[in-house]
JSON list of C-alpha atoms in Angstrom, two decimals:
[
{"chain": "O", "resi": 1, "resn": "MET", "atom": "CA", "xyz": [125.90, 175.96, 129.43]},
{"chain": "O", "resi": 2, "resn": "GLU", "atom": "CA", "xyz": [129.32, 177.23, 128.43]},
{"chain": "O", "resi": 3, "resn": "ILE", "atom": "CA", "xyz": [129.39, 179.70, 131.32]},
{"chain": "O", "resi": 4, "resn": "LEU", "atom": "CA", "xyz": [128.31, 177.10, 133.88]},
{"chain": "O", "resi": 5, "resn": "GLY", "atom": "CA", "xyz": [130.86, 174.63, 132.52]},
{"chain": "O", "resi": 6, "resn": "LYS", "atom": "CA", "xyz": [133.63, 177.18, 133.01]},
{"chain": "O", "resi": 7, "resn": "ILE", "atom": "CA", "xyz": [132.46, 178.19, 136.48]},
{"chain": "O", "resi": 8, "resn": "LEU", "atom": "CA", "xyz": [131.95, 174.61, 137.71]},
{"chain": "O", "resi": 9, "resn": "GLY", "atom": "CA", "xyz": [135.09, 173.18, 136.13]},
{"chain": "O", "resi": 10, "resn": "SER", "atom": "CA", "xyz": [133.82, 171.39, 133.04]},
{"chain": "O", "resi": 11, "resn": "PRO", "atom": "CA", "xyz": [130.76, 170.94, 130.85]},
{"chain": "O", "resi": 12, "resn": "ALA", "atom": "CA", "xyz": [130.89, 167.21, 131.63]},
{"chain": "O", "resi": 13, "resn": "ARG", "atom": "CA", "xyz": [130.51, 167.93, 135.34]},
{"chain": "O", "resi": 14, "resn": "VAL", "atom": "CA", "xyz": [127.48, 170.18, 134.69]},
{"chain": "O", "resi": 15, "resn": "LYS", "atom": "CA", "xyz": [125.79, 167.51, 132.56]},
{"chain": "O", "resi": 16, "resn": "ILE", "atom": "CA", "xyz": [126.45, 164.81, 135.16]},
{"chain": "O", "resi": 17, "resn": "MET", "atom": "CA", "xyz": [125.22, 166.97, 138.07]},
{"chain": "O", "resi": 18, "resn": "ARG", "atom": "CA", "xyz": [122.04, 167.80, 136.15]},
{"chain": "O", "resi": 19, "resn": "LEU", "atom": "CA", "xyz": [121.48, 164.13, 135.45]},
{"chain": "O", "resi": 20, "resn": "PHE", "atom": "CA", "xyz": [121.57, 163.34, 139.16]},
{"chain": "O", "resi": 21, "resn": "LEU", "atom": "CA", "xyz": [119.56, 166.42, 140.20]},
{"chain": "O", "resi": 22, "resn": "LEU", "atom": "CA", "xyz": [116.77, 165.63, 137.76]},
{"chain": "O", "resi": 23, "resn": "ASN", "atom": "CA", "xyz": [116.76, 161.93, 138.59]},
{"chain": "O", "resi": 24, "resn": "ALA", "atom": "CA", "xyz": [117.19, 162.11, 142.35]},
{"chain": "O", "resi": 25, "resn": "LYS", "atom": "CA", "xyz": [115.74, 158.65, 143.10]},
{"chain": "O", "resi": 26, "resn": "LYS", "atom": "CA", "xyz": [117.60, 156.73, 140.38]},
{"chain": "O", "resi": 27, "resn": "ASN", "atom": "CA", "xyz": [120.87, 154.83, 140.52]},
{"chain": "O", "resi": 28, "resn": "PHE", "atom": "CA", "xyz": [123.28, 155.02, 137.59]},
{"chain": "O", "resi": 29, "resn": "THR", "atom": "CA", "xyz": [126.37, 153.01, 136.74]},
{"chain": "O", "resi": 30, "resn": "ALA", "atom": "CA", "xyz": [129.40, 154.90, 135.39]},
{"chain": "O", "resi": 31, "resn": "LYS", "atom": "CA", "xyz": [128.58, 153.51, 131.93]},
{"chain": "O", "resi": 32, "resn": "GLU", "atom": "CA", "xyz": [124.99, 154.78, 132.11]},
{"chain": "O", "resi": 33, "resn": "VAL", "atom": "CA", "xyz": [126.18, 158.21, 133.27]},
{"chain": "O", "resi": 34, "resn": "ALA", "atom": "CA", "xyz": [128.57, 158.43, 130.33]},
{"chain": "O", "resi": 35, "resn": "LYS", "atom": "CA", "xyz": [125.91, 157.38, 127.85]},
{"chain": "O", "resi": 36, "resn": "ARG", "atom": "CA", "xyz": [123.11, 159.61, 129.17]},
{"chain": "O", "resi": 37, "resn": "SER", "atom": "CA", "xyz": [125.40, 162.62, 129.64]},
{"chain": "O", "resi": 38, "resn": "ARG", "atom": "CA", "xyz": [127.19, 162.05, 126.33]},
{"chain": "O", "resi": 39, "resn": "VAL", "atom": "CA", "xyz": [130.63, 162.30, 127.86]},
{"chain": "O", "resi": 40, "resn": "SER", "atom": "CA", "xyz": [133.53, 159.91, 127.51]},
{"chain": "O", "resi": 41, "resn": "PRO", "atom": "CA", "xyz": [133.65, 156.99, 129.93]},
{"chain": "O", "resi": 42, "resn": "ALA", "atom": "CA", "xyz": [137.00, 158.23, 131.30]},
{"chain": "O", "resi": 43, "resn": "SER", "atom": "CA", "xyz": [135.60, 161.70, 131.92]},
{"chain": "O", "resi": 44, "resn": "ALA", "atom": "CA", "xyz": [132.46, 160.23, 133.53]},
{"chain": "O", "resi": 45, "resn": "ARG", "atom": "CA", "xyz": [134.54, 158.10, 135.92]},
{"chain": "O", "resi": 46, "resn": "SER", "atom": "CA", "xyz": [136.73, 161.07, 136.83]},
{"chain": "O", "resi": 47, "resn": "GLU", "atom": "CA", "xyz": [133.77, 163.38, 137.50]},
{"chain": "O", "resi": 48, "resn": "LEU", "atom": "CA", "xyz": [131.94, 160.66, 139.47]},
{"chain": "O", "resi": 49, "resn": "ARG", "atom": "CA", "xyz": [134.99, 160.21, 141.69]},
{"chain": "O", "resi": 50, "resn": "MET", "atom": "CA", "xyz": [135.16, 163.95, 142.31]},
{"chain": "O", "resi": 51, "resn": "LEU", "atom": "CA", "xyz": [131.41, 164.28, 142.99]},
{"chain": "O", "resi": 52, "resn": "ALA", "atom": "CA", "xyz": [131.51, 161.28, 145.37]},
{"chain": "O", "resi": 53, "resn": "SER", "atom": "CA", "xyz": [134.53, 162.77, 147.18]},
{"chain": "O", "resi": 54, "resn": "VAL", "atom": "CA", "xyz": [132.53, 165.95, 148.04]},
{"chain": "O", "resi": 55, "resn": "ALA", "atom": "CA", "xyz": [129.47, 163.82, 148.94]},
{"chain": "O", "resi": 56, "resn": "PHE", "atom": "CA", "xyz": [127.27, 165.19, 146.13]},
{"chain": "O", "resi": 57, "resn": "ILE", "atom": "CA", "xyz": [126.61, 161.57, 145.16]},
{"chain": "O", "resi": 58, "resn": "ARG", "atom": "CA", "xyz": [126.87, 158.29, 147.02]},
{"chain": "O", "resi": 59, "resn": "LYS", "atom": "CA", "xyz": [128.37, 155.13, 145.63]},
{"chain": "O", "resi": 60, "resn": "ARG", "atom": "CA", "xyz": [126.51, 151.88, 146.25]},
{"chain": "O", "resi": 61, "resn": "GLY", "atom": "CA", "xyz": [128.27, 148.90, 144.74]},
{"chain": "O", "resi": 62, "resn": "ALA", "atom": "CA", "xyz": [128.76, 149.67, 141.07]},
{"chain": "O", "resi": 63, "resn": "SER", "atom": "CA", "xyz": [126.18, 152.45, 140.94]},
{"chain": "O", "resi": 64, "resn": "PHE", "atom": "CA", "xyz": [125.83, 156.03, 142.04]},
{"chain": "O", "resi": 65, "resn": "MET", "atom": "CA", "xyz": [122.89, 158.02, 143.45]},
{"chain": "O", "resi": 66, "resn": "LEU", "atom": "CA", "xyz": [122.30, 161.62, 144.44]},
{"chain": "O", "resi": 67, "resn": "ASN", "atom": "CA", "xyz": [122.98, 162.36, 148.09]},
{"chain": "O", "resi": 68, "resn": "THR", "atom": "CA", "xyz": [119.70, 164.12, 148.97]},
{"chain": "O", "resi": 69, "resn": "SER", "atom": "CA", "xyz": [121.22, 165.44, 152.19]},
{"chain": "O", "resi": 70, "resn": "PHE", "atom": "CA", "xyz": [124.08, 167.22, 150.41]},
{"chain": "O", "resi": 71, "resn": "LYS", "atom": "CA", "xyz": [124.66, 170.57, 152.11]},
{"chain": "O", "resi": 72, "resn": "TYR", "atom": "CA", "xyz": [124.36, 172.75, 148.97]},
{"chain": "O", "resi": 73, "resn": "LEU", "atom": "CA", "xyz": [121.72, 170.73, 147.09]},
{"chain": "O", "resi": 74, "resn": "SER", "atom": "CA", "xyz": [119.07, 173.46, 146.89]},
{"chain": "O", "resi": 75, "resn": "GLU", "atom": "CA", "xyz": [121.60, 176.06, 145.75]},
{"chain": "O", "resi": 76, "resn": "LEU", "atom": "CA", "xyz": [122.87, 173.75, 143.02]},
{"chain": "O", "resi": 77, "resn": "GLU", "atom": "CA", "xyz": [119.31, 173.01, 141.92]},
{"chain": "O", "resi": 78, "resn": "ASP", "atom": "CA", "xyz": [118.66, 176.73, 141.61]},
{"chain": "O", "resi": 79, "resn": "LEU", "atom": "CA", "xyz": [121.85, 177.19, 139.59]},
{"chain": "O", "resi": 80, "resn": "LEU", "atom": "CA", "xyz": [121.73, 174.10, 137.37]},
{"chain": "O", "resi": 81, "resn": "ILE", "atom": "CA", "xyz": [118.02, 173.36, 137.06]},
{"chain": "O", "resi": 82, "resn": "ASN", "atom": "CA", "xyz": [116.00, 176.50, 137.72]},
{"chain": "O", "resi": 83, "resn": "SER", "atom": "CA", "xyz": [118.23, 178.93, 135.87]},
{"chain": "O", "resi": 84, "resn": "GLU", "atom": "CA", "xyz": [117.92, 179.58, 132.12]},
{"chain": "O", "resi": 85, "resn": "SER", "atom": "CA", "xyz": [120.75, 177.40, 130.93]},
{"chain": "O", "resi": 86, "resn": "ILE", "atom": "CA", "xyz": [119.65, 176.17, 127.51]},
{"chain": "O", "resi": 87, "resn": "ASP", "atom": "CA", "xyz": [119.94, 178.71, 124.71]},
{"chain": "O", "resi": 88, "resn": "LYS", "atom": "CA", "xyz": [116.71, 178.47, 122.75]},
{"chain": "O", "resi": 89, "resn": "ASP", "atom": "CA", "xyz": [118.34, 179.84, 119.60]},
{"chain": "O", "resi": 90, "resn": "VAL", "atom": "CA", "xyz": [120.79, 176.94, 119.73]},
{"chain": "O", "resi": 91, "resn": "VAL", "atom": "CA", "xyz": [117.86, 174.53, 120.13]},
{"chain": "O", "resi": 92, "resn": "ALA", "atom": "CA", "xyz": [116.12, 176.03, 117.09]},
{"chain": "O", "resi": 93, "resn": "GLY", "atom": "CA", "xyz": [119.27, 175.94, 115.03]},
{"chain": "O", "resi": 94, "resn": "SER", "atom": "CA", "xyz": [120.04, 172.33, 115.83]},
{"chain": "O", "resi": 95, "resn": "PHE", "atom": "CA", "xyz": [116.87, 171.10, 114.13]},
{"chain": "O", "resi": 96, "resn": "LYS", "atom": "CA", "xyz": [117.38, 173.03, 110.91]},
{"chain": "O", "resi": 97, "resn": "ARG", "atom": "CA", "xyz": [119.61, 170.25, 109.57]},
{"chain": "O", "resi": 98, "resn": "ALA", "atom": "CA", "xyz": [116.93, 167.64, 110.25]},
{"chain": "O", "resi": 99, "resn": "GLY", "atom": "CA", "xyz": [114.66, 168.62, 107.36]},
{"chain": "O", "resi": 100, "resn": "ARG", "atom": "CA", "xyz": [112.37, 171.50, 106.53]},
{"chain": "O", "resi": 101, "resn": "VAL", "atom": "CA", "xyz": [111.18, 172.44, 110.00]},
{"chain": "O", "resi": 102, "resn": "LYS", "atom": "CA", "xyz": [107.98, 174.45, 109.87]},
{"chain": "O", "resi": 103, "resn": "LEU", "atom": "CA", "xyz": [107.21, 174.63, 113.57]},
{"chain": "O", "resi": 104, "resn": "LEU", "atom": "CA", "xyz": [109.30, 174.06, 116.68]},
{"chain": "O", "resi": 105, "resn": "VAL", "atom": "CA", "xyz": [107.57, 174.42, 120.04]},
{"chain": "O", "resi": 106, "resn": "VAL", "atom": "CA", "xyz": [109.08, 173.94, 123.49]},
{"chain": "O", "resi": 107, "resn": "SER", "atom": "CA", "xyz": [107.19, 173.50, 126.73]},
{"chain": "O", "resi": 108, "resn": "GLY", "atom": "CA", "xyz": [107.51, 171.31, 129.83]},
{"chain": "O", "resi": 109, "resn": "VAL", "atom": "CA", "xyz": [111.11, 171.09, 131.00]},
{"chain": "O", "resi": 110, "resn": "PHE", "atom": "CA", "xyz": [112.18, 174.07, 128.86]},
{"chain": "O", "resi": 111, "resn": "LEU", "atom": "CA", "xyz": [109.67, 176.30, 130.64]},
{"chain": "O", "resi": 112, "resn": "LYS", "atom": "CA", "xyz": [110.09, 174.66, 134.07]},
{"chain": "O", "resi": 113, "resn": "ASN", "atom": "CA", "xyz": [106.55, 173.23, 133.83]},
{"chain": "O", "resi": 114, "resn": "LYS", "atom": "CA", "xyz": [106.44, 169.72, 135.29]},
{"chain": "O", "resi": 115, "resn": "ASP", "atom": "CA", "xyz": [102.78, 169.22, 134.38]},
{"chain": "O", "resi": 116, "resn": "SER", "atom": "CA", "xyz": [103.23, 169.41, 130.60]},
{"chain": "O", "resi": 117, "resn": "ARG", "atom": "CA", "xyz": [102.61, 166.29, 128.53]},
{"chain": "O", "resi": 118, "resn": "VAL", "atom": "CA", "xyz": [105.27, 167.16, 125.90]},
{"chain": "O", "resi": 119, "resn": "ASP", "atom": "CA", "xyz": [108.58, 169.00, 126.14]},
{"chain": "O", "resi": 120, "resn": "LEU", "atom": "CA", "xyz": [109.19, 169.43, 122.42]},
{"chain": "O", "resi": 121, "resn": "LEU", "atom": "CA", "xyz": [107.04, 169.52, 119.26]},
{"chain": "O", "resi": 122, "resn": "VAL", "atom": "CA", "xyz": [108.72, 169.34, 115.87]},
{"chain": "O", "resi": 123, "resn": "VAL", "atom": "CA", "xyz": [106.69, 169.76, 112.68]},
{"chain": "O", "resi": 124, "resn": "GLY", "atom": "CA", "xyz": [108.11, 169.78, 109.18]},
{"chain": "O", "resi": 125, "resn": "ASN", "atom": "CA", "xyz": [108.50, 168.28, 105.76]},
{"chain": "O", "resi": 126, "resn": "LYS", "atom": "CA", "xyz": [111.06, 165.73, 104.59]},
{"chain": "O", "resi": 127, "resn": "MET", "atom": "CA", "xyz": [112.13, 165.26, 108.20]},
{"chain": "O", "resi": 128, "resn": "LYS", "atom": "CA", "xyz": [115.02, 162.90, 108.86]},
{"chain": "O", "resi": 129, "resn": "ARG", "atom": "CA", "xyz": [113.65, 161.18, 111.94]},
{"chain": "O", "resi": 130, "resn": "SER", "atom": "CA", "xyz": [117.06, 159.77, 112.89]},
{"chain": "O", "resi": 131, "resn": "ARG", "atom": "CA", "xyz": [118.58, 163.26, 112.71]},
{"chain": "O", "resi": 132, "resn": "VAL", "atom": "CA", "xyz": [115.78, 164.73, 114.82]},
{"chain": "O", "resi": 133, "resn": "GLU", "atom": "CA", "xyz": [116.21, 162.00, 117.42]},
{"chain": "O", "resi": 134, "resn": "GLU", "atom": "CA", "xyz": [119.99, 162.55, 117.48]},
{"chain": "O", "resi": 135, "resn": "GLU", "atom": "CA", "xyz": [119.44, 166.24, 118.21]},
{"chain": "O", "resi": 136, "resn": "ILE", "atom": "CA", "xyz": [116.99, 165.30, 120.93]},
{"chain": "O", "resi": 137, "resn": "ARG", "atom": "CA", "xyz": [119.58, 162.98, 122.53]},
{"chain": "O", "resi": 138, "resn": "LYS", "atom": "CA", "xyz": [122.05, 165.87, 122.54]},
{"chain": "O", "resi": 139, "resn": "LEU", "atom": "CA", "xyz": [119.47, 168.08, 124.25]},
{"chain": "O", "resi": 140, "resn": "GLU", "atom": "CA", "xyz": [118.75, 165.35, 126.79]},
{"chain": "O", "resi": 141, "resn": "ALA", "atom": "CA", "xyz": [122.44, 165.18, 127.64]},
{"chain": "O", "resi": 142, "resn": "GLU", "atom": "CA", "xyz": [122.57, 168.96, 128.17]},
{"chain": "O", "resi": 143, "resn": "ILE", "atom": "CA", "xyz": [119.36, 169.06, 130.22]},
{"chain": "O", "resi": 144, "resn": "GLY", "atom": "CA", "xyz": [119.99, 165.90, 132.21]},
{"chain": "O", "resi": 145, "resn": "ARG", "atom": "CA", "xyz": [116.69, 164.09, 131.61]},
{"chain": "O", "resi": 146, "resn": "GLU", "atom": "CA", "xyz": [114.77, 162.35, 128.88]},
{"chain": "O", "resi": 147, "resn": "LEU", "atom": "CA", "xyz": [112.51, 164.56, 126.83]},
{"chain": "O", "resi": 148, "resn": "VAL", "atom": "CA", "xyz": [108.97, 163.78, 125.82]},
{"chain": "O", "resi": 149, "resn": "TYR", "atom": "CA", "xyz": [108.59, 164.83, 122.20]},
{"chain": "O", "resi": 150, "resn": "ALA", "atom": "CA", "xyz": [106.28, 164.62, 119.22]},
{"chain": "O", "resi": 151, "resn": "ILE", "atom": "CA", "xyz": [107.35, 164.74, 115.56]},
{"chain": "O", "resi": 152, "resn": "PHE", "atom": "CA", "xyz": [104.80, 165.33, 112.81]},
{"chain": "O", "resi": 153, "resn": "ASP", "atom": "CA", "xyz": [104.96, 166.07, 109.13]},
{"chain": "O", "resi": 154, "resn": "THR", "atom": "CA", "xyz": [103.11, 169.25, 108.21]},
{"chain": "O", "resi": 155, "resn": "LYS", "atom": "CA", "xyz": [100.13, 167.48, 106.61]},
{"chain": "O", "resi": 156, "resn": "GLU", "atom": "CA", "xyz": [99.52, 165.28, 109.67]},
{"chain": "O", "resi": 157, "resn": "PHE", "atom": "CA", "xyz": [99.95, 168.19, 112.08]},
{"chain": "O", "resi": 158, "resn": "ASN", "atom": "CA", "xyz": [97.41, 170.29, 110.09]},
{"chain": "O", "resi": 159, "resn": "TYR", "atom": "CA", "xyz": [94.95, 167.41, 110.13]},
{"chain": "O", "resi": 160, "resn": "ARG", "atom": "CA", "xyz": [95.36, 166.94, 113.89]},
{"chain": "O", "resi": 161, "resn": "LEU", "atom": "CA", "xyz": [95.09, 170.70, 114.47]},
{"chain": "O", "resi": 162, "resn": "ASN", "atom": "CA", "xyz": [91.82, 170.88, 112.46]},
{"chain": "O", "resi": 163, "resn": "MET", "atom": "CA", "xyz": [90.43, 167.88, 114.32]},
{"chain": "O", "resi": 164, "resn": "TYR", "atom": "CA", "xyz": [91.24, 169.49, 117.70]},
{"chain": "O", "resi": 165, "resn": "ASP", "atom": "CA", "xyz": [93.51, 166.55, 118.56]},
{"chain": "O", "resi": 166, "resn": "LYS", "atom": "CA", "xyz": [93.97, 166.31, 122.36]},
{"chain": "O", "resi": 167, "resn": "LEU", "atom": "CA", "xyz": [97.77, 166.06, 122.18]},
{"chain": "O", "resi": 168, "resn": "ILE", "atom": "CA", "xyz": [98.08, 169.15, 119.94]},
{"chain": "O", "resi": 169, "resn": "ARG", "atom": "CA", "xyz": [95.59, 171.07, 122.09]},
{"chain": "O", "resi": 170, "resn": "ASP", "atom": "CA", "xyz": [97.49, 170.05, 125.26]},
{"chain": "O", "resi": 171, "resn": "ILE", "atom": "CA", "xyz": [100.64, 171.56, 123.79]},
{"chain": "O", "resi": 172, "resn": "LEU", "atom": "CA", "xyz": [99.16, 174.72, 122.34]},
{"chain": "O", "resi": 173, "resn": "ASP", "atom": "CA", "xyz": [96.59, 175.52, 125.06]},
{"chain": "O", "resi": 174, "resn": "PHE", "atom": "CA", "xyz": [99.11, 175.40, 127.90]},
{"chain": "O", "resi": 175, "resn": "PRO", "atom": "CA", "xyz": [102.36, 177.28, 128.48]},
{"chain": "O", "resi": 176, "resn": "HIS", "atom": "CA", "xyz": [104.63, 176.88, 125.48]},
{"chain": "O", "resi": 177, "resn": "GLU", "atom": "CA", "xyz": [107.11, 178.90, 123.45]},
{"chain": "O", "resi": 178, "resn": "VAL", "atom": "CA", "xyz": [107.36, 178.89, 119.67]},
{"chain": "O", "resi": 179, "resn": "LEU", "atom": "CA", "xyz": [111.02, 178.85, 118.63]},
{"chain": "O", "resi": 180, "resn": "LEU", "atom": "CA", "xyz": [110.50, 178.53, 114.91]},
{"chain": "O", "resi": 181, "resn": "GLN", "atom": "CA", "xyz": [107.37, 178.97, 112.85]},
{"chain": "O", "resi": 182, "resn": "SER", "atom": "CA", "xyz": [106.66, 179.20, 109.10]},
{"chain": "O", "resi": 183, "resn": "LYS", "atom": "CA", "xyz": [104.25, 181.80, 107.81]},
{"chain": "O", "resi": 184, "resn": "GLU", "atom": "CA", "xyz": [101.75, 179.16, 106.59]},
{"chain": "O", "resi": 185, "resn": "LEU", "atom": "CA", "xyz": [101.51, 177.52, 110.02]},
{"chain": "O", "resi": 186, "resn": "SER", "atom": "CA", "xyz": [101.43, 180.91, 111.71]},
{"chain": "O", "resi": 187, "resn": "THR", "atom": "CA", "xyz": [98.19, 181.75, 109.97]},
{"chain": "O", "resi": 188, "resn": "GLN", "atom": "CA", "xyz": [96.59, 178.39, 110.75]},
{"chain": "O", "resi": 189, "resn": "LEU", "atom": "CA", "xyz": [97.58, 178.51, 114.41]},
{"chain": "O", "resi": 190, "resn": "LEU", "atom": "CA", "xyz": [96.09, 181.98, 114.81]},
{"chain": "O", "resi": 191, "resn": "GLN", "atom": "CA", "xyz": [92.85, 180.81, 113.25]},
{"chain": "O", "resi": 192, "resn": "LYS", "atom": "CA", "xyz": [92.64, 177.86, 115.68]},
{"chain": "O", "resi": 193, "resn": "ALA", "atom": "CA", "xyz": [93.56, 179.85, 118.80]}
]
């Protein structure tokens, strides 16, 4: 993200452009853009003016929408959406302060798989749910869309894994990437594979 922010002028612009690219049919007010992108309202207004001036977005009343006929739309999608722009080590590190994370699995939007039920699975002990959700909100701002996630304590996850829970199977049987895994869960996952 740092590199794209420097190339495109600012990290705020990258976040806002991703928001519109990933939500092509939605209208957003300046206030909603600021909140969802986690940028200051002044920065959001400034970036929205600039993006409207080059016709990347259209203004309709008090809201903005992606201009789907923008000349460089597909190139920007390749650069901002289809490229590897989220550092998975940073993602793993951000959840370490949320409790004793035993397993962190990404799929869906992180692997460019639109058919996945869940984008993020967090398993751990003594998890601070509010802290986990705050980290997820930060990721959503970076990515530009809401994430579908599941949070389990280790005991519940083990129970669901042993019962062949559909949600857990949908995550583990389809494309996913393990970012963080404890040794105890590593053994159990291998046995259930």
